[in-house]
Coordinates of C-alpha atoms in Angstrom, one line a residue:
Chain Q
X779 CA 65.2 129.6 96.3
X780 CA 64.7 126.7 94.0
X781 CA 66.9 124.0 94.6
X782 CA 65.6 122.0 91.1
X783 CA 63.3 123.0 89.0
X784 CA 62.7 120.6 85.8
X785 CA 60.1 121.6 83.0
X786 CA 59.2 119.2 80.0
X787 CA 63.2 117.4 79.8
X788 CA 63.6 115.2 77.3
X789 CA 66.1 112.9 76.7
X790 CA 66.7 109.7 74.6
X791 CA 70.5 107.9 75.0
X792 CA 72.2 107.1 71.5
X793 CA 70.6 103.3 70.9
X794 CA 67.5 105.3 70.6
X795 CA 66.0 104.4 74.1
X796 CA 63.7 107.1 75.2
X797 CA 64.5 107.5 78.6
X798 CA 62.7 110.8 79.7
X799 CA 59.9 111.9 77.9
X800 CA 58.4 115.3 79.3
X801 CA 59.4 115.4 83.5
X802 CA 58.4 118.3 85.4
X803 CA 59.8 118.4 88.9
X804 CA 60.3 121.1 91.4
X805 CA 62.8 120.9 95.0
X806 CA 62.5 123.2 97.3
X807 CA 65.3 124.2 99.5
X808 CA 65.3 121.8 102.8
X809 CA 62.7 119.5 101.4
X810 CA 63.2 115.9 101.1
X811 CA 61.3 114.8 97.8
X812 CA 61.2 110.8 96.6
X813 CA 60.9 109.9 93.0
X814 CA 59.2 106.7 92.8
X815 CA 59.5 104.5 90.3
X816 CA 59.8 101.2 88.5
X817 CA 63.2 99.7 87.0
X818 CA 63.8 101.4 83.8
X819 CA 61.4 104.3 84.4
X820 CA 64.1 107.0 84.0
X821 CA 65.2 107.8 87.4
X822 CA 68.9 107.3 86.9
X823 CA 69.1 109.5 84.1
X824 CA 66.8 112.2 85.3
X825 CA 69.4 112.1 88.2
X826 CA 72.8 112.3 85.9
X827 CA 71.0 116.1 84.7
X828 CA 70.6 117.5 88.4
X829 CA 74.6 117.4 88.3
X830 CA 75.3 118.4 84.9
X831 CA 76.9 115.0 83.5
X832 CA 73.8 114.8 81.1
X833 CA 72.3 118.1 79.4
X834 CA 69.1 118.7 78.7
X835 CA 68.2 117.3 74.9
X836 CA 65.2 119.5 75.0
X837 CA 63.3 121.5 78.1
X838 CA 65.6 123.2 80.7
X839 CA 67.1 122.6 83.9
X840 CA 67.9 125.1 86.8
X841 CA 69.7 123.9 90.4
X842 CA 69.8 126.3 92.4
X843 CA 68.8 128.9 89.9
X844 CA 71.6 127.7 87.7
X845 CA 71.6 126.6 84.2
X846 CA 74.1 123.8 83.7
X847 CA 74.6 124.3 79.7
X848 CA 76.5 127.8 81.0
X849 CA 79.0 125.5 83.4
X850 CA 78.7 122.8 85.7
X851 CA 81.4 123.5 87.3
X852 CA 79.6 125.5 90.3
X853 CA 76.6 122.9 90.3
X854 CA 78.7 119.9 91.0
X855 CA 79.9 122.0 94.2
X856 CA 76.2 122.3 95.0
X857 CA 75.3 118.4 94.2
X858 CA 76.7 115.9 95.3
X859 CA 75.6 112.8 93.2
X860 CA 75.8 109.2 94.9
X861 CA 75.7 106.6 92.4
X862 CA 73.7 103.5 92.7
X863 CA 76.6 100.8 92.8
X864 CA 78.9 101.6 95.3
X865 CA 81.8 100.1 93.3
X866 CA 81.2 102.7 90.7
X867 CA 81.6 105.6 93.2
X868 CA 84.8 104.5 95.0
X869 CA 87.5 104.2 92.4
X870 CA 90.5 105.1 94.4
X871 CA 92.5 102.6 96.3
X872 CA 91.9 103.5 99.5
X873 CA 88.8 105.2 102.1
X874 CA 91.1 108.1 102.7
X875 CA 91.8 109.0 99.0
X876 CA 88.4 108.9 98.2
X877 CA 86.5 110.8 100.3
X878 CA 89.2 113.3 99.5
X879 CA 88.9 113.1 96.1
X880 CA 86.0 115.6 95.9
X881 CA 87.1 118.4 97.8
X882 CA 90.8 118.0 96.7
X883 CA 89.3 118.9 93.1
X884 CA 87.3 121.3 94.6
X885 CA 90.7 122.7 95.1
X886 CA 90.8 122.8 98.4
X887 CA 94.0 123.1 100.5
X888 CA 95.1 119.8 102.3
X889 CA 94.0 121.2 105.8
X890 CA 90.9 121.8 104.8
X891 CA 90.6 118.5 103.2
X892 CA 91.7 116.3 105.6
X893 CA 89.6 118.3 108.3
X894 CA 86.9 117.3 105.4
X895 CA 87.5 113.5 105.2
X896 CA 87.3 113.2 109.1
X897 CA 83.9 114.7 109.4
X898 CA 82.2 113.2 106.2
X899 CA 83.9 109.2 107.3
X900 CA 82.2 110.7 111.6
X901 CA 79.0 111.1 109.8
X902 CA 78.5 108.0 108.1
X903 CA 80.4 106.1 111.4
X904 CA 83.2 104.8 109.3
X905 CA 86.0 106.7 111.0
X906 CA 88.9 104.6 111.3
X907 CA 88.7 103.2 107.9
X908 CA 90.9 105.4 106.3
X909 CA 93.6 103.0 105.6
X910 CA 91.2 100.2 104.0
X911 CA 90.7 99.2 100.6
X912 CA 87.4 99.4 99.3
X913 CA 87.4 96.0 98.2
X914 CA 87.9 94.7 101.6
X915 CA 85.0 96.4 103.3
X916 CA 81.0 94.7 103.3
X917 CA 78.7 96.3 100.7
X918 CA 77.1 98.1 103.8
X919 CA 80.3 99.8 104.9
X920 CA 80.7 100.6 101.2
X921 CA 77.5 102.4 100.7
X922 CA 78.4 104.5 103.8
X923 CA 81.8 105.4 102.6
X924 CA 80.1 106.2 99.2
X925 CA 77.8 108.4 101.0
X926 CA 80.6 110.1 102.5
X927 CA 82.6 110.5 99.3
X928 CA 80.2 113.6 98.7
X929 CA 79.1 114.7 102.2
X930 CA 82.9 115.8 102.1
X931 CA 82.3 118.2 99.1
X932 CA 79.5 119.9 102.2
X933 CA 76.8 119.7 99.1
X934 CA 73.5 121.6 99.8
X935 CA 72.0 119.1 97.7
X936 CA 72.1 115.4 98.3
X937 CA 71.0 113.0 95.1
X938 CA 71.1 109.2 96.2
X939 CA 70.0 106.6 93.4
X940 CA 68.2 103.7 95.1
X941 CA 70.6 104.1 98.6
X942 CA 69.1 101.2 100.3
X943 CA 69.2 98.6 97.3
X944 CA 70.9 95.1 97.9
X945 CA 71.2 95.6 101.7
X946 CA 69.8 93.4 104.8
X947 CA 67.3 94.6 106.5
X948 CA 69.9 95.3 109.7
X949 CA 72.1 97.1 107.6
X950 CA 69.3 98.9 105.3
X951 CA 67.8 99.9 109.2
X952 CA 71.2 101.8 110.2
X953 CA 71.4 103.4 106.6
X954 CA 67.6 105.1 106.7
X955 CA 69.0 106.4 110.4
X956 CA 71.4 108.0 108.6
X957 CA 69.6 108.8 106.1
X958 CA 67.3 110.2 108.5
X959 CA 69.9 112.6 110.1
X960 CA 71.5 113.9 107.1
X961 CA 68.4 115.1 105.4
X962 CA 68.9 117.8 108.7
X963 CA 69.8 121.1 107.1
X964 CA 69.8 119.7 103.7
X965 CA 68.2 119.1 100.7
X966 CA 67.3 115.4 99.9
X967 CA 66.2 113.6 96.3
X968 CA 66.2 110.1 96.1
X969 CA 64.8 107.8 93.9
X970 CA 64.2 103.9 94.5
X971 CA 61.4 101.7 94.9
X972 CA 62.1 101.7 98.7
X973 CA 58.7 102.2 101.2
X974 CA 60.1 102.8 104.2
X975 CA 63.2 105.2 102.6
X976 CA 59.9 107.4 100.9
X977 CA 58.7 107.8 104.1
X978 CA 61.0 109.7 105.3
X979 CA 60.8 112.2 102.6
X980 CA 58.4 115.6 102.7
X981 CA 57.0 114.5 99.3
X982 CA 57.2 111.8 96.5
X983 CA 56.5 111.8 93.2
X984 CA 55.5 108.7 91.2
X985 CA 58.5 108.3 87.7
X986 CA 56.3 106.0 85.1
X987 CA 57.8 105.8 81.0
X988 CA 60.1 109.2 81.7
X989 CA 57.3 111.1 83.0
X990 CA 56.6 112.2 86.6
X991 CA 53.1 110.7 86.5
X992 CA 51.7 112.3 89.6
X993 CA 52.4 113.4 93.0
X994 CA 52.1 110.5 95.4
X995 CA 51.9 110.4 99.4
X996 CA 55.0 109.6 101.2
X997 CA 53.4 107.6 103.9
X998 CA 50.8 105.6 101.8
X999 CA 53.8 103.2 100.1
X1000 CA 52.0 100.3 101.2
X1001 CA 48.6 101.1 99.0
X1002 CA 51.2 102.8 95.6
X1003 CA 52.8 99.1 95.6
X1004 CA 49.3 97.4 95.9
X1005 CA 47.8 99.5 93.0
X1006 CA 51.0 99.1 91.2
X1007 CA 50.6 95.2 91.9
X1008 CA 47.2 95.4 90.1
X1009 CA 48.7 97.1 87.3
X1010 CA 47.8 100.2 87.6
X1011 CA 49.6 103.5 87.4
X1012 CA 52.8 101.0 87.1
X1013 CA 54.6 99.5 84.2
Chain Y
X648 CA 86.6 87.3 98.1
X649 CA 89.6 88.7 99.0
X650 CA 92.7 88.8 96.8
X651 CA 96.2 89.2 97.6
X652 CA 98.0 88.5 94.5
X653 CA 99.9 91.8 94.7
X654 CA 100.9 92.6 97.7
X655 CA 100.3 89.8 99.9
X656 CA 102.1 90.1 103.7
X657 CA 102.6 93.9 102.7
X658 CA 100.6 94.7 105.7
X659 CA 102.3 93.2 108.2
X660 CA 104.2 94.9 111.2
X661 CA 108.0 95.0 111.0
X662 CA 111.0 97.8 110.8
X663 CA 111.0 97.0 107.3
X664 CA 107.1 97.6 107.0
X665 CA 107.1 101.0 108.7
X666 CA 109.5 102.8 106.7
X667 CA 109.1 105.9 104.2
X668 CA 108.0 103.8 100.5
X669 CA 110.6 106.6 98.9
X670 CA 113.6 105.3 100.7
X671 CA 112.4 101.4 100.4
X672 CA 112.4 102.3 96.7
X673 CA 115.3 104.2 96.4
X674 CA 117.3 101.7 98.6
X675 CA 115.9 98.2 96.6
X676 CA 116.5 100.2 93.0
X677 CA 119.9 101.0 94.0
X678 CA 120.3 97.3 95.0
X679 CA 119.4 95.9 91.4
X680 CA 121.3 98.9 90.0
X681 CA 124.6 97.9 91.8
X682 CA 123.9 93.9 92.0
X683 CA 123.1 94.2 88.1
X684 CA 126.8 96.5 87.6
X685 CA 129.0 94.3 89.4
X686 CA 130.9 92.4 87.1
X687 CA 131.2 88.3 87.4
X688 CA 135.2 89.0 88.1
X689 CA 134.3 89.8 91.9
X690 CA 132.0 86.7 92.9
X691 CA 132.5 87.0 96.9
X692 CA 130.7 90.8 96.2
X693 CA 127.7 88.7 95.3
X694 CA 127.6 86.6 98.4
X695 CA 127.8 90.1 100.1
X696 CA 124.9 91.3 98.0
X697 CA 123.1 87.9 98.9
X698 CA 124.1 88.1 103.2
X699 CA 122.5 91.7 102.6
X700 CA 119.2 90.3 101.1
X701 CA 119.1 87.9 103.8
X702 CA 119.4 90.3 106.2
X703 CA 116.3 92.1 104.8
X704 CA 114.4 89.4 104.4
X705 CA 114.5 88.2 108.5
X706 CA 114.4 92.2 108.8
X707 CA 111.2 91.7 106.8
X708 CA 109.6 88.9 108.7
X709 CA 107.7 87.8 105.3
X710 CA 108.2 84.4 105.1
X711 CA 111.8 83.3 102.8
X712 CA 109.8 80.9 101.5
X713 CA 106.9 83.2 99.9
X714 CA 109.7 85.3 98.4
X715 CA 112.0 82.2 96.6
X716 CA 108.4 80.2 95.3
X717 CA 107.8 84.0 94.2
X718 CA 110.9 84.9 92.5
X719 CA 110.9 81.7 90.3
X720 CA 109.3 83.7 87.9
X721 CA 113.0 84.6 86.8
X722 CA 113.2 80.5 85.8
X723 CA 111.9 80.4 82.3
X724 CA 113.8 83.6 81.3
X725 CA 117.2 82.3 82.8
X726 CA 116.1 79.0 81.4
X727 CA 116.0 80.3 78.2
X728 CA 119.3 82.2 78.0
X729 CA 120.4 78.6 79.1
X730 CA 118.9 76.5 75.7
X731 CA 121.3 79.0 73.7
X732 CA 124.3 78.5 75.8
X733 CA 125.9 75.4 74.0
X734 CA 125.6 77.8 70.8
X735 CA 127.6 80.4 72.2
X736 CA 131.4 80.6 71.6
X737 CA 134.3 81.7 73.8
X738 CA 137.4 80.9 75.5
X739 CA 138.8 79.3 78.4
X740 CA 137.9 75.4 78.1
X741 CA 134.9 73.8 77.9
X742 CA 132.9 71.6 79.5
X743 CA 130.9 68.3 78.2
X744 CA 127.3 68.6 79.8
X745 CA 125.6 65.1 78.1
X746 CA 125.6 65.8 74.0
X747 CA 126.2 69.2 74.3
X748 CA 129.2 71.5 74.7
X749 CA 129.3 74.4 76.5
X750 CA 132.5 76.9 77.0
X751 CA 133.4 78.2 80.2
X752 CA 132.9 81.9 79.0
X753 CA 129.1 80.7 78.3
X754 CA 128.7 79.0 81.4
X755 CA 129.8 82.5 83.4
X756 CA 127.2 84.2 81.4
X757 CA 124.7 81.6 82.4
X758 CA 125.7 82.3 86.3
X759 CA 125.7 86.2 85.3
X760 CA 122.2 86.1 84.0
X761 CA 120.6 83.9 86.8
X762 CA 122.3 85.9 90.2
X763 CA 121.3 88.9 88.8
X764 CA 118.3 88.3 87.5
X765 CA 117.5 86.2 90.7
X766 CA 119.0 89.0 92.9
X767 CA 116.7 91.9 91.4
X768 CA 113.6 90.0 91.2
X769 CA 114.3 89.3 95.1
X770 CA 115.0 92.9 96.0
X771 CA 111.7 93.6 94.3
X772 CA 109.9 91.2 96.0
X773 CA 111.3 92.1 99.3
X774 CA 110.0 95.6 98.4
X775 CA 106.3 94.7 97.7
X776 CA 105.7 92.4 100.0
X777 CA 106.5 95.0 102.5
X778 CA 104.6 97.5 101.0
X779 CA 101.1 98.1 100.4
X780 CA 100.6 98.7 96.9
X781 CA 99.3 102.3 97.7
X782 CA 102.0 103.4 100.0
X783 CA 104.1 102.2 97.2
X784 CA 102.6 103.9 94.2
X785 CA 102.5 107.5 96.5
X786 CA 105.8 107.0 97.1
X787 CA 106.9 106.7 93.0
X788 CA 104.5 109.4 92.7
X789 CA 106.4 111.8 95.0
X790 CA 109.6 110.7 93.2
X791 CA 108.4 112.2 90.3
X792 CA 106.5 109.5 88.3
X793 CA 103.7 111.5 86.9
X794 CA 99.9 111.3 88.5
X795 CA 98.8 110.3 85.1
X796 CA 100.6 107.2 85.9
X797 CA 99.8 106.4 88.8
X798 CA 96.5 106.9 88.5
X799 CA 96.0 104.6 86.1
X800 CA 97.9 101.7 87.9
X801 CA 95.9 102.9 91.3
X802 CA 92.7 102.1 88.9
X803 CA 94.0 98.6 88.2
X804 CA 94.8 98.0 91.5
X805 CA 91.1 98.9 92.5
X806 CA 89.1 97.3 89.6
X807 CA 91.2 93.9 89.4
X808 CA 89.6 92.0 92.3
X809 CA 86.8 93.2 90.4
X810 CA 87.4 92.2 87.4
X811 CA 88.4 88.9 88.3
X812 CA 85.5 88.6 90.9
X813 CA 83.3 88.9 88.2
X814 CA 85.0 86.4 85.9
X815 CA 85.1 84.1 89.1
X816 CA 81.5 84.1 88.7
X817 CA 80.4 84.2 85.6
X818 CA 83.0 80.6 85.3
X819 CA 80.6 79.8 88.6
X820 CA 77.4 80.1 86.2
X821 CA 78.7 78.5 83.5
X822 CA 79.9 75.1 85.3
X823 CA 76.6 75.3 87.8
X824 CA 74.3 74.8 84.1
X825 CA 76.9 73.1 82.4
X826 CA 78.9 70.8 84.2
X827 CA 79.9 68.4 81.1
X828 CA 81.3 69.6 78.4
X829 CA 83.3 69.1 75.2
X830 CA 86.9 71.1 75.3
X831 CA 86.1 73.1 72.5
X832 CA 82.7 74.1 73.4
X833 CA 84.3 75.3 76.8
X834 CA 86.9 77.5 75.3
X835 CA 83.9 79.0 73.1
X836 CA 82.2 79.6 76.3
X837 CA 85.2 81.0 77.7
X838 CA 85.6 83.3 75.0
X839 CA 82.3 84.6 75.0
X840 CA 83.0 85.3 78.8
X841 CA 85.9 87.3 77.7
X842 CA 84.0 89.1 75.7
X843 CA 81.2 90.2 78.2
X844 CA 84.2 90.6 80.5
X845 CA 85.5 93.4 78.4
X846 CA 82.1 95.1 77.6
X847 CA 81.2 94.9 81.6
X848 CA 84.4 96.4 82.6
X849 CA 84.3 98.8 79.7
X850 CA 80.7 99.9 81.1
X851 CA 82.3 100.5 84.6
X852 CA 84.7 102.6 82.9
X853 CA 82.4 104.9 81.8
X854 CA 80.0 105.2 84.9
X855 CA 83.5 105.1 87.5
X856 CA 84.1 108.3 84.7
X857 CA 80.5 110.2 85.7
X858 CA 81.1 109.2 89.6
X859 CA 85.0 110.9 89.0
X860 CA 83.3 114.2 86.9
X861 CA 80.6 114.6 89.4
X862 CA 82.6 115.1 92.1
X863 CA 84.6 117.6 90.1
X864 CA 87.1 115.8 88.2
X865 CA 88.1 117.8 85.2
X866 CA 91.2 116.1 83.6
X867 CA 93.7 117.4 85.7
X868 CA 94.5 114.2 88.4
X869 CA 95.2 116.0 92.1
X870 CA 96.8 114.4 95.3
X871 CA 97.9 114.9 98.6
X872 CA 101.4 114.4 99.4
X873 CA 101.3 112.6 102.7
X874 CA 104.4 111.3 103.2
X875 CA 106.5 111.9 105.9
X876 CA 110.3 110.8 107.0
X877 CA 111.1 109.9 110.0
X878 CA 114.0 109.4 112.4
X879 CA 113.9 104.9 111.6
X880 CA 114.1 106.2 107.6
X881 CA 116.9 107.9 108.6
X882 CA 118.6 105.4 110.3
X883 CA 117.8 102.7 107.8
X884 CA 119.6 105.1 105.2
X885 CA 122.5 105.7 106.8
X886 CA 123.2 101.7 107.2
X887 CA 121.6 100.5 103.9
X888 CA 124.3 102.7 101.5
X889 CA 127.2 102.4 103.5
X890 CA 126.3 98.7 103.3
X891 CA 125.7 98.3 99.8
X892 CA 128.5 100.5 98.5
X893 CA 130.8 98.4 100.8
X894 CA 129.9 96.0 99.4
X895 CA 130.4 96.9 95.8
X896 CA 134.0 98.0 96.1
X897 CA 135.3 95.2 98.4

């Protein structure tokens, strides 16, 4: 099955800005797929519709065969969403209570949960964190617990906007391992402007003025950002 | 930057530290709610109230120092009641404090106001400083304050340090370009930094509100109840009341 399929979305935010204009974009189940794409090309808000927090203005939207103007609700199990500024996606005062959060309004029982929270925190290697505030963790630590804020909700799709922005080169390394293992029996979009992180995707698209421009190859990165340097095929 | 305007020496380890939030809070509310009954007529019951404190506060191990420089903040409301004392009327004598007069019946209301007010504001002190601010609001919660509630002040406790991170360096910005400056062209600066204070935490707001909904928030706030009494809560308990109430009927 289809784990997104995109035709002709549209959508322009309230001030009038015209942030998608026309994308077409299909995921396979188990792919990894990279959206490429300048600041302000539309890659965040393409990525708010693949969990139902925006709806389609015009065109139409399927994950996993689903239509999210009939209900998000079974979506969001599907998806799990991880935002670009950690900050945003941990809200809740400690590790613990927010890597529960998802699957405790998933409705899960508290069992289940807990048994949840330990294996998301195992796979990001921030066990033993539980206890700590978010504010007191590096911006490293907190992109992993972010990460594992959704792995606890066991999504079968993983959406990560720009995972690797803002870190060091050490810490950005240990991330793409990770990123690298827990695109294993998953399916993967991310978007970013990261060459190494497209790499390790199965295919990439190019996002240019809210249209996916063209299909682009993972591995050439190195020539994209030299043509877009020229001014070419990039804002 | 760390903070610790809150809850600062909350996580240190004492007997104090460990215990069940529920009973710290039952046990320090029932302090203030006794402390604050007990008429002026029995004045050695307040030096027991106060040989109790004590004892909680070496219990405590947070340093007695922290907790009076802390519970000052009781000083301009009992300083107040104090300007209107020399108004006040009453029997029993008075007493010639420079110009002013003041009766003996005001001057016990004077001492009324400042123990008590100086007793609770301790006890409360006692209570955060020896509990993490997240312990503490789980353990209102599962005394029946509502989730709503909590929530909310679990979302100021997380997006203050933020909040005044981000002020910290916007203030940073503004003095590294513009180091002299008139007073009233700072506070215009400073009030424009209030303003895009507001609209950045108001943005937050709304993305923190798409992270919550994507991960399946609906309206309806859930939590796990994770608290658990133990055989020190009980024994803590059974000496605390005894203590107090002891104490209040002496």
């Amino acid at each position: 099955m289809r784990a997104v399929e995109i035709r002709n979305l549209h959508y322009t935010y309230p001030d009038g800005t015209r942030a998608l204009r026309g994308v077409n974009l299909e995921v396979e189940e188990g792919e990894s797929v990279f959206l490429m794409g300048p600041n302000g090309s539309g890659k965040s808000t393409l990525l708010l519709h693949l969990n139902g927090l925006l709806l389609p203005q015009r065109g139409r939207v399927r994950v996993f065969g689903l239509d999210p103007r009939n209900g998000v609700g079974e979506i969001r199990r599907r998806v799990g969403l991880v935002f670009q500024d950690p900050d945003d996606q941990l809200f809740m005062p400690t590790v613990f209570e927010d890597v529960a959060f998802g699957p405790l309004h998933l409705g899960l029982e508290e069992g289940e949960v807990r048994r949840r929270v330990r294996k998301a925190l195992g796979e990001v290697g921030m066990r033993g964190f539980e206890k700590r505030s978010p504010q007191h963790l590096s911006y490293g630590e907190r992109k992993r617990v972010a990460i594992a804020t959704v792995l606890s909700m066991d999504p079968q799709l993983l959406v990560l906007d720009e995972p690797t922005l803002g870190l060091d080169p050490w810490v950005r390394g240990r991330l793409l391992s990770l990123l690298r293992r827990l695109r294993r029996g998953r399916t993967l979009l991310m978007a970013g402007h990261d060459g190494e992180l497209m790499e390790l995707c199965d295919r990439a698209y190019l996002l240019r003025r809210g249209r996916v421009e063209r299909e682009i190859d993972p591995s050439a990165w190195r020539e994209e950002i030299e043509i877009g340097g020229r001014g070419r095929g990039y804002r | 930057m760390k903070h610790h305007f809150l809850d600062q020496y909350s996580d240190r380890a004492s007997c104090l530290h460990s215990l069940d939030p529920r009973v710290k809070i039952l046990a320090f509310l029932s302090l203030v709610v006794v402390v604050v009954l007990t008429p002026l007529t029995h004045p050695h019951r307040f030096l027991l109230y106060a040989l109790l404190l004590v004892a909680l506060v070496l219990l405590s191990r947070v340093p007695p120092g922290f907790l009076l420089r802390r519970s000052a903040v009781v000083l301009p409301f009992v300083g107040l009641v104090a300007a209107g004392l020399p108004f006040l009327g009453g029997s029993g004598g008075s007493y010639n404090l420079g110009p002013f007069h003041v009766t003996r019946s005001a001057l016990l209301i004077f001492v009324n106001v400042l123990l008590k007010a100086w007793f609770s504001v301790m006890a409360m002190g006692l209570l955060v400083s020896t509990t993490p601010f997240t312990r503490l609001l789980r353990g209102f919660q599962s005394l029946g304050l509502p989730a709503l509630f909590t929530t909310l002040l679990s979302f100021m406790y997380r997006y203050l340090y933020l909040l005044t991170d981000e002020f910290e360096r916007m203030a940073m910005a503004r003095d590294s370009r513009a180091w002299r400056m008139g007073r009233l062209e700072r506070m215009r600066i400073t009030g424009n930094m209030v303003g895009a204070a507001f609209l950045r935490s108001y943005e937050r707001g709304e993305r923190v509100y798409l992270a919550m909904r994507a991960r399946g928030f609906d309206g309806r706030i859930r939590v796990m109840r994770e608290l658990r009494m133990g055989r020190s809560d009980a024994l803590f308990l059974s000496l605390f009341f005894p203590l107090l109430l002891s104490a209040a009927v002496i």
